[in-house]
XYZ file of C-alpha atoms in Angstrom:
517
model
C -0.065 0.342 -0.078
C 1.196 3.624 -0.835
C 2.013 5.582 1.810
C 0.579 8.506 0.561
C -2.755 6.622 1.156
C -4.225 7.376 4.943
C -7.146 5.349 6.730
C -8.800 8.817 6.590
C -9.332 8.180 3.036
C -12.123 5.540 4.146
C -15.419 7.247 4.304
C -16.760 4.377 6.447
C -13.753 4.949 9.188
C -14.651 8.398 9.479
C -18.710 8.048 9.693
C -17.828 5.554 12.878
C -15.303 8.098 14.395
C -18.053 10.690 13.964
C -20.585 8.978 16.131
C -18.157 9.668 19.138
C -17.656 13.166 18.439
C -19.717 15.870 19.654
C -19.691 19.157 17.870
C -16.979 20.965 19.664
C -15.105 17.850 18.716
C -15.821 17.786 15.021
C -14.609 21.615 14.670
C -11.313 20.745 15.801
C -11.000 17.751 13.447
C -11.481 20.114 11.002
C -8.832 22.483 12.290
C -6.208 19.910 11.436
C -5.818 20.320 7.631
C -7.338 20.681 4.580
C -7.975 16.990 4.066
C -9.607 17.119 7.830
C -11.525 20.113 7.284
C -13.221 18.419 4.076
C -13.599 14.744 5.218
C -15.303 15.966 8.509
C -17.363 18.903 7.175
C -20.450 16.698 6.075
C -20.650 15.783 9.808
C -20.330 19.165 11.008
C -23.382 19.782 9.170
C -25.411 17.000 10.014
C -26.780 18.810 13.003
C -28.536 21.765 12.852
C -30.409 24.237 15.430
C -32.183 27.030 14.734
C -33.431 28.872 18.410
C -35.883 31.870 18.770
C -32.398 33.500 19.052
C -31.266 32.828 15.871
C -31.778 35.633 12.949
C -32.180 34.373 9.796
C -30.576 36.501 7.641
C -29.819 36.351 3.760
C -26.349 34.927 4.133
C -27.577 32.345 6.768
C -30.576 31.451 4.602
C -28.160 30.602 1.851
C -25.560 28.695 3.822
C -28.426 26.432 4.823
C -29.279 26.015 1.404
C -26.040 25.293 0.362
C -25.735 22.438 2.720
C -29.192 21.467 3.522
C -28.069 17.871 1.438
C -25.848 17.068 4.289
C -28.181 18.069 7.604
C -29.672 15.070 9.114
C -31.152 16.557 12.299
C -32.770 19.724 12.428
C -34.087 21.282 15.355
C -36.098 24.851 15.417
C -38.300 27.136 17.199
C -41.740 27.940 16.228
C -41.148 31.191 14.723
C -38.846 29.876 12.016
C -40.589 26.507 10.832
C -42.622 28.433 8.039
C -39.547 29.870 6.531
C -37.606 26.782 6.954
C -39.972 24.113 5.301
C -39.639 26.351 2.095
C -36.156 25.742 1.919
C -36.497 22.333 0.005
C -35.160 19.863 2.482
C -35.193 16.704 1.559
C -32.741 14.179 3.327
C -33.517 15.187 7.146
C -33.946 11.807 9.423
C -34.660 13.612 12.290
C -37.072 16.980 12.753
C -37.598 18.341 16.479
C -39.965 21.425 16.818
C -40.491 23.193 20.001
C -41.422 26.646 21.625
C -38.953 28.791 23.197
C -37.935 27.800 26.682
C -38.588 31.043 28.529
C -41.249 31.144 31.389
C -43.799 32.049 28.697
C -44.459 30.817 25.607
C -44.496 31.924 22.230
C -46.162 35.405 21.133
C -47.223 35.295 17.631
C -48.869 33.373 14.846
C -49.093 29.665 15.351
C -47.094 27.252 12.848
C -49.155 26.556 9.598
C -50.034 22.614 9.573
C -49.118 22.913 5.930
C -45.316 24.101 6.585
C -45.021 20.538 9.051
C -47.083 18.694 6.350
C -44.687 19.868 3.829
C -41.343 19.132 5.732
C -42.788 15.579 6.335
C -43.764 14.752 2.745
C -40.357 16.204 1.290
C -38.076 13.940 3.542
C -38.986 10.458 2.585
C -35.958 8.879 5.012
C -37.627 10.689 7.791
C -37.150 8.576 11.203
C -37.996 10.618 13.959
C -40.368 13.466 14.914
C -40.636 15.801 18.120
C -43.115 18.234 18.289
C -43.658 20.655 21.249
C -45.415 23.666 20.248
C -47.999 25.841 21.939
C -50.019 26.600 18.978
C -51.405 30.099 20.134
C -52.813 32.394 17.948
C -52.878 35.955 19.330
C -51.965 37.287 22.386
C -56.052 37.528 23.202
C -57.299 34.251 21.472
C -56.525 30.867 21.739
C -55.787 28.980 18.054
C -58.800 27.988 16.476
C -56.672 25.670 13.993
C -55.670 23.152 16.470
C -58.260 20.628 15.066
C -56.946 21.343 11.345
C -53.221 20.912 13.010
C -53.865 17.614 14.699
C -55.848 16.081 12.018
C -52.959 17.324 9.286
C -50.340 16.191 11.204
C -51.708 12.622 11.887
C -52.503 12.325 8.316
C -49.145 13.154 6.770
C -47.877 10.684 9.375
C -50.060 7.873 8.230
C -48.927 8.441 4.571
C -45.085 9.048 5.559
C -42.903 5.902 4.270
C -40.030 5.484 6.909
C -41.273 7.504 9.991
C -40.843 4.919 13.036
C -40.318 7.881 16.156
C -43.292 10.313 17.363
C -42.918 12.279 20.139
C -46.016 14.896 20.906
C -46.560 17.320 23.331
C -50.520 17.788 22.990
C -51.998 20.650 24.691
C -54.264 19.922 28.024
C -57.866 19.567 27.196
C -57.269 18.988 23.411
C -57.331 15.162 23.778
C -60.358 12.798 24.030
C -61.612 9.601 23.021
C -62.079 10.647 19.465
C -58.233 11.974 19.591
C -57.106 8.687 20.598
C -59.110 6.480 18.349
C -57.493 8.660 15.387
C -54.173 8.369 16.863
C -54.144 4.780 17.250
C -55.768 4.185 13.773
C -52.550 6.053 12.574
C -50.345 3.963 14.227
C -51.518 1.223 12.801
C -51.501 2.250 9.136
C -47.731 3.633 9.700
C -46.626 0.966 12.305
C -44.301 3.143 14.459
C -41.809 1.656 17.058
C -41.553 4.380 19.636
C -44.597 6.689 20.253
C -44.889 9.275 23.024
C -48.012 11.347 23.613
C -47.739 13.775 26.614
C -50.094 16.155 28.313
C -48.438 19.796 27.693
C -49.749 22.366 29.992
C -50.718 25.940 29.436
C -47.951 28.634 29.364
C -48.876 32.111 29.757
C -48.128 33.892 27.067
C -45.555 36.620 26.955
C -47.352 39.915 27.043
C -45.610 42.783 25.128
C -47.646 45.454 27.385
C -46.505 44.430 31.189
C -43.347 42.504 30.110
C -44.039 39.225 31.397
C -47.032 36.371 31.312
C -50.731 37.139 31.675
C -51.186 33.842 34.124
C -54.211 35.102 35.278
C -56.063 34.710 31.788
C -58.555 31.552 32.031
C -58.277 29.547 28.590
C -59.813 26.030 27.772
C -58.468 24.426 24.679
C -61.264 22.468 22.121
C -61.667 19.415 22.520
C -60.404 17.243 19.461
C -63.095 17.109 16.544
C -62.706 16.400 12.749
C -66.526 17.614 12.142
C -65.525 20.772 10.386
C -66.951 20.967 6.776
C -63.740 23.566 6.408
C -61.451 20.990 7.064
C -63.082 18.331 4.977
C -62.479 21.042 1.977
C -58.721 21.869 2.815
C -57.774 17.860 3.714
C -59.575 15.716 1.117
C -58.060 12.495 2.902
C -59.546 13.933 6.101
C -63.266 12.239 5.568
C -61.881 9.000 4.629
C -59.731 8.952 8.174
C -62.357 9.784 9.907
C -64.893 7.102 9.198
C -62.194 4.635 9.630
C -61.280 5.717 12.970
C -64.876 5.274 14.080
C -64.767 1.356 13.199
C -61.143 1.063 15.065
C -60.891 -0.142 18.679
C -57.252 -0.542 19.993
C -57.970 -4.469 20.331
C -59.123 -4.955 16.997
C -56.703 -7.960 16.586
C -53.701 -6.232 14.410
C -51.029 -5.900 16.979
C -48.962 -2.325 17.107
C -45.609 -2.454 16.469
C -44.354 -0.125 19.507
C -41.100 -0.890 21.232
C -41.289 2.348 23.326
C -44.700 3.265 24.715
C -45.288 6.859 26.517
C -48.836 7.783 27.359
C -50.120 10.308 29.762
C -52.869 10.213 32.068
C -55.855 10.972 29.397
C -55.089 7.611 27.729
C -55.525 5.728 31.029
C -58.720 3.949 29.629
C -56.628 2.522 26.838
C -53.249 1.276 28.854
C -54.846 -2.438 29.192
C -55.652 -3.056 25.814
C -52.940 -1.694 24.395
C -50.313 -3.651 26.256
C -52.065 -6.811 25.641
C -51.925 -6.100 22.115
C -47.889 -4.940 21.884
C -46.005 -8.177 21.482
C -42.776 -6.599 21.037
C -42.891 -3.649 24.083
C -39.473 -3.189 25.260
C -40.035 0.212 27.496
C -43.356 1.997 28.769
C -44.145 5.297 30.134
C -47.016 5.628 32.168
C -48.694 7.499 34.773
C -50.281 5.054 36.904
C -53.669 5.364 38.153
C -54.756 4.108 41.435
C -56.197 0.896 40.554
C -53.242 -0.252 38.487
C -52.443 -3.660 39.944
C -53.712 -5.406 36.358
C -51.680 -2.951 34.524
C -48.621 -3.930 36.150
C -49.606 -7.778 36.347
C -49.872 -7.694 32.408
C -46.659 -5.444 32.100
C -44.442 -8.194 34.229
C -45.721 -10.687 32.200
C -44.303 -8.978 28.952
C -40.803 -11.075 28.072
C -39.501 -8.296 26.138
C -40.214 -5.431 28.756
C -36.533 -3.799 29.993
C -37.972 -0.875 30.640
C -40.314 0.562 33.360
C -40.982 4.331 33.551
C -43.507 5.712 36.203
C -41.498 8.961 36.648
C -44.879 11.150 35.470
C -47.172 9.641 38.088
C -47.827 9.906 41.532
C -46.359 7.619 44.040
C -48.407 4.451 44.964
C -47.626 2.934 47.976
C -47.881 -0.720 47.131
C -45.167 -0.224 44.211
C -42.379 -1.596 46.481
C -43.939 -4.570 46.635
C -44.721 -5.450 42.855
C -41.201 -4.137 41.678
C -40.012 -7.588 42.331
C -42.276 -8.877 39.695
C -40.204 -7.240 36.663
C -36.690 -9.425 35.734
C -34.291 -8.086 33.756
C -35.086 -4.187 33.736
C -32.635 -2.106 32.385
C -34.206 1.242 32.958
C -36.635 1.870 35.962
C -37.958 5.471 36.769
C -39.930 6.142 39.795
C -42.465 9.030 40.051
C -41.131 12.335 40.704
C -43.277 13.375 43.820
C -42.456 9.939 46.157
C -43.679 11.732 49.689
C -42.397 10.499 52.602
C -43.687 7.254 52.572
C -41.269 6.148 50.063
C -38.989 3.277 51.180
C -36.046 3.128 49.205
C -34.315 0.057 50.320
C -37.120 -2.087 49.857
C -37.410 -0.951 46.603
C -33.436 -1.738 46.132
C -33.710 -4.913 47.975
C -36.489 -5.840 45.278
C -34.240 -4.894 42.329
C -31.397 -6.508 43.440
C -32.993 -9.935 43.576
C -34.429 -9.276 40.197
C -32.604 -6.437 37.847
C -28.924 -6.448 39.565
C -26.915 -7.456 36.991
C -28.938 -5.533 34.038
C -30.145 -2.333 35.564
C -28.277 0.690 33.664
C -30.288 3.674 34.713
C -32.402 4.275 37.560
C -34.172 7.568 38.245
C -35.456 8.743 41.928
C -36.723 12.043 43.799
C -34.185 14.045 45.476
C -36.474 13.732 48.781
C -36.525 9.837 48.807
C -32.653 9.787 48.710
C -29.668 10.563 51.012
C -26.365 11.689 49.345
C -24.997 8.449 50.737
C -28.252 6.376 49.335
C -26.076 7.295 46.072
C -23.036 5.281 47.071
C -24.951 2.152 47.899
C -26.849 2.152 44.882
C -23.600 2.271 42.593
C -22.128 -0.332 44.619
C -25.058 -2.552 44.642
C -25.443 -2.622 40.564
C -22.465 -3.583 38.745
C -23.557 -2.597 34.997
C -25.376 0.948 36.442
C -24.330 3.948 33.750
C -26.795 6.570 34.842
C -28.646 7.874 38.161
C -31.076 10.824 37.822
C -32.451 12.792 41.262
C -34.623 15.476 39.999
C -32.169 18.305 38.735
C -28.918 15.973 38.894
C -27.894 13.374 36.388
C -24.744 11.289 37.597
C -23.294 9.196 35.079
C -21.196 6.194 35.731
C -17.994 4.708 33.904
C -18.149 7.442 31.281
C -21.072 6.328 29.365
C -21.748 10.032 28.857
C -20.072 11.119 25.597
C -19.944 14.529 26.657
C -16.397 16.408 26.486
C -16.884 18.327 29.399
C -14.408 17.517 31.943
C -15.482 15.287 34.920
C -15.660 16.052 38.726
C -12.769 15.689 40.730
C -13.343 13.892 43.974
C -11.327 16.254 46.537
C -11.296 19.172 44.345
C -11.541 22.534 45.928
C -14.920 23.490 44.275
C -15.944 20.887 42.336
C -19.492 22.893 42.160
C -17.729 25.246 39.647
C -16.988 22.263 37.212
C -20.722 21.310 37.088
C -22.236 22.731 33.618
C -25.417 23.566 32.641
C -27.245 21.758 30.304
C -29.067 23.788 27.489
C -31.435 21.876 26.369
C -32.879 18.525 28.073
C -35.374 15.691 27.146
C -39.022 16.696 28.268
C -39.619 12.847 28.683
C -37.104 12.790 31.291
C -37.370 15.902 33.499
C -40.081 18.112 34.497
C -39.580 21.468 33.155
C -38.900 24.136 35.519
C -40.880 27.230 35.538
C -39.891 30.613 37.910
C -37.532 33.560 38.739
C -33.794 33.467 38.704
C -33.899 33.527 42.233
C -36.168 30.204 42.203
C -33.146 29.038 39.841
C -30.676 29.756 42.517
C -32.826 27.599 45.035
C -32.374 24.649 42.953
C -28.787 25.388 42.561
C -27.901 25.083 46.263
C -30.176 22.130 47.030
C -28.506 20.721 44.202
C -25.081 21.890 45.079
C -25.609 20.906 48.742
C -26.526 17.293 47.378
C -23.559 16.674 45.256
C -20.891 17.864 48.245
C -22.543 15.563 50.610
C -22.445 13.085 48.224
C -18.816 13.609 47.098
C -17.673 12.919 50.879
C -19.741 9.805 50.760
C -18.294 8.936 47.747
C -14.552 9.497 48.818
C -14.612 7.794 52.441
C -16.325 4.460 50.432
C -13.647 4.527 48.017
C -11.364 4.102 50.864
C -12.720 0.314 51.430
C -13.448 -0.958 48.055
C -12.815 0.358 44.074
C -15.410 2.421 42.680
C -16.399 3.432 39.284
C -15.403 6.737 38.347
C -18.686 9.363 38.082
C -19.404 12.465 36.911
C -22.443 15.184 38.046
C -24.282 17.384 35.655
C -27.146 20.087 36.740
C -29.942 19.809 34.452
C -31.740 23.101 34.735
C -31.352 25.521 31.904
C -30.369 29.081 33.164
C -32.748 30.205 30.367
C -35.869 28.388 31.602
C -35.862 31.104 34.394
C -35.649 33.890 32.299
C -38.011 36.467 30.443
C -37.873 36.702 26.884
C -36.257 40.451 27.421
C -33.691 39.089 29.846
C -32.521 36.505 27.957
C -32.208 38.541 24.652
C -30.258 41.191 27.056
C -27.666 38.953 28.566
C -27.190 37.423 25.176
C -25.984 40.797 24.134
C -24.069 41.628 26.838
C -22.267 37.958 27.262
C -22.095 36.619 23.564
C -23.969 33.646 24.573
C -26.724 31.920 22.652
C -25.476 33.192 19.226
C -27.141 31.161 16.566
C -24.789 27.914 16.716
C -25.708 27.570 20.788
C -22.142 26.475 20.863
C -21.593 28.309 24.294
C -22.648 26.537 27.261
C -23.393 28.612 30.421
C -21.670 27.935 33.542
C -22.253 28.829 37.370
C -19.622 31.580 36.731
C -21.682 33.291 33.798
C -24.816 33.315 36.302
C -22.913 34.699 38.894
C -21.544 37.560 36.522
C -24.726 38.264 34.954
C -26.482 38.584 38.655
C -23.768 40.969 39.577
C -24.560 43.040 36.375
C -27.984 43.397 37.203
C -27.168 44.181 40.695
């Protein structure tokens, strides 16, 4: 073989390296030399984010158009969806659409359903779609097009050739039996492997008059229906879809293809028939009703189930007795509101007997856990990779691929090494809302827990070898800031540029607070 030929001439090897690199690492690779710059350029463009703070100038739009054939994942805030959908993307594999992460929701005209339908129709290789939109109309009225939006989206998913994952946050009051039947009929026609449909609570709209959220306003969403004559004119397939959903039953005989299924409490009457008709189910996220024993019995008999997520529901005392039914669990998430009756040791004893060597992820509420309990958990489950405790994520054995430095036990101030995550998975953590002073309350509580946990970790590590761990505080600062505060801080600090490459730290918050003082 000629010495001038490098292993990086092999595109397959470059693709393999790319999967282990985050954006900062890719940018470093591109600066090595011209050859590396060209090799890694497509991967550098593969994931693009357009937050609310991004300004779609002509140069930015031209750049997106020039590189759109390389973009595979596109994340964008509500105001950009209409414009971006007209740019002709055809190679997208993942689309994430969301409202701004401030304490108030997007103020403006709602995203037209035709824009999202166009994105789906024009990207035949799309695998994953996430929607977290409020769909308000103007400040003084609720969107009257919500039914049109929901029906149009279901039709677009039904006819899509390759979509396998849907995460949809639906406004409270909009979901009803018609919505459920339509949704499940759609899933039989377009077999989805992952479905998460969660209830989205009302967020006050940002008010241009008072500079904040008018939370005292009462708003009710229109329940889903398909009886509007105008909708039949605009959606030719809607009448056929409506007639088919009326005949549909969840236990009709044709099995669902779900491997991961997450449904909010509004779907509780469908839990049992769905579970009995999902032979390949691997993970569930349910809000358990009061009479939940039969649901757990059905789940425990599922031979493929490896993930049990009950984090969105309330604490059920008998859960401590029932958890032993499940064997070989890889993920278990307990209710975030445990109360004082949660007996952690009983739960851990049950998991040790049933899933000690398979458990990889555990979620607990901070009120039920002492810092020394974390060390006990780490010691008890040899293959554990992640522990979620409210606002904290604890990663074990370098399972997190982040380029952030790991916390060093015994450092002078390990809290300052904990970075603030810009965005978070809404399926895994409650989105907090409040003022910056409330953010500090969360931080101080988490920081105290971290320090006490390190003391317990160091003491135990003197007795036996423990895996390395790192901790991340998971509440983004911008979730506690108004739009005006966020934009003002961005101008002063240079944070939250269009690429969102800068991660805010505790030091950033300290500087911001001093500047405001």
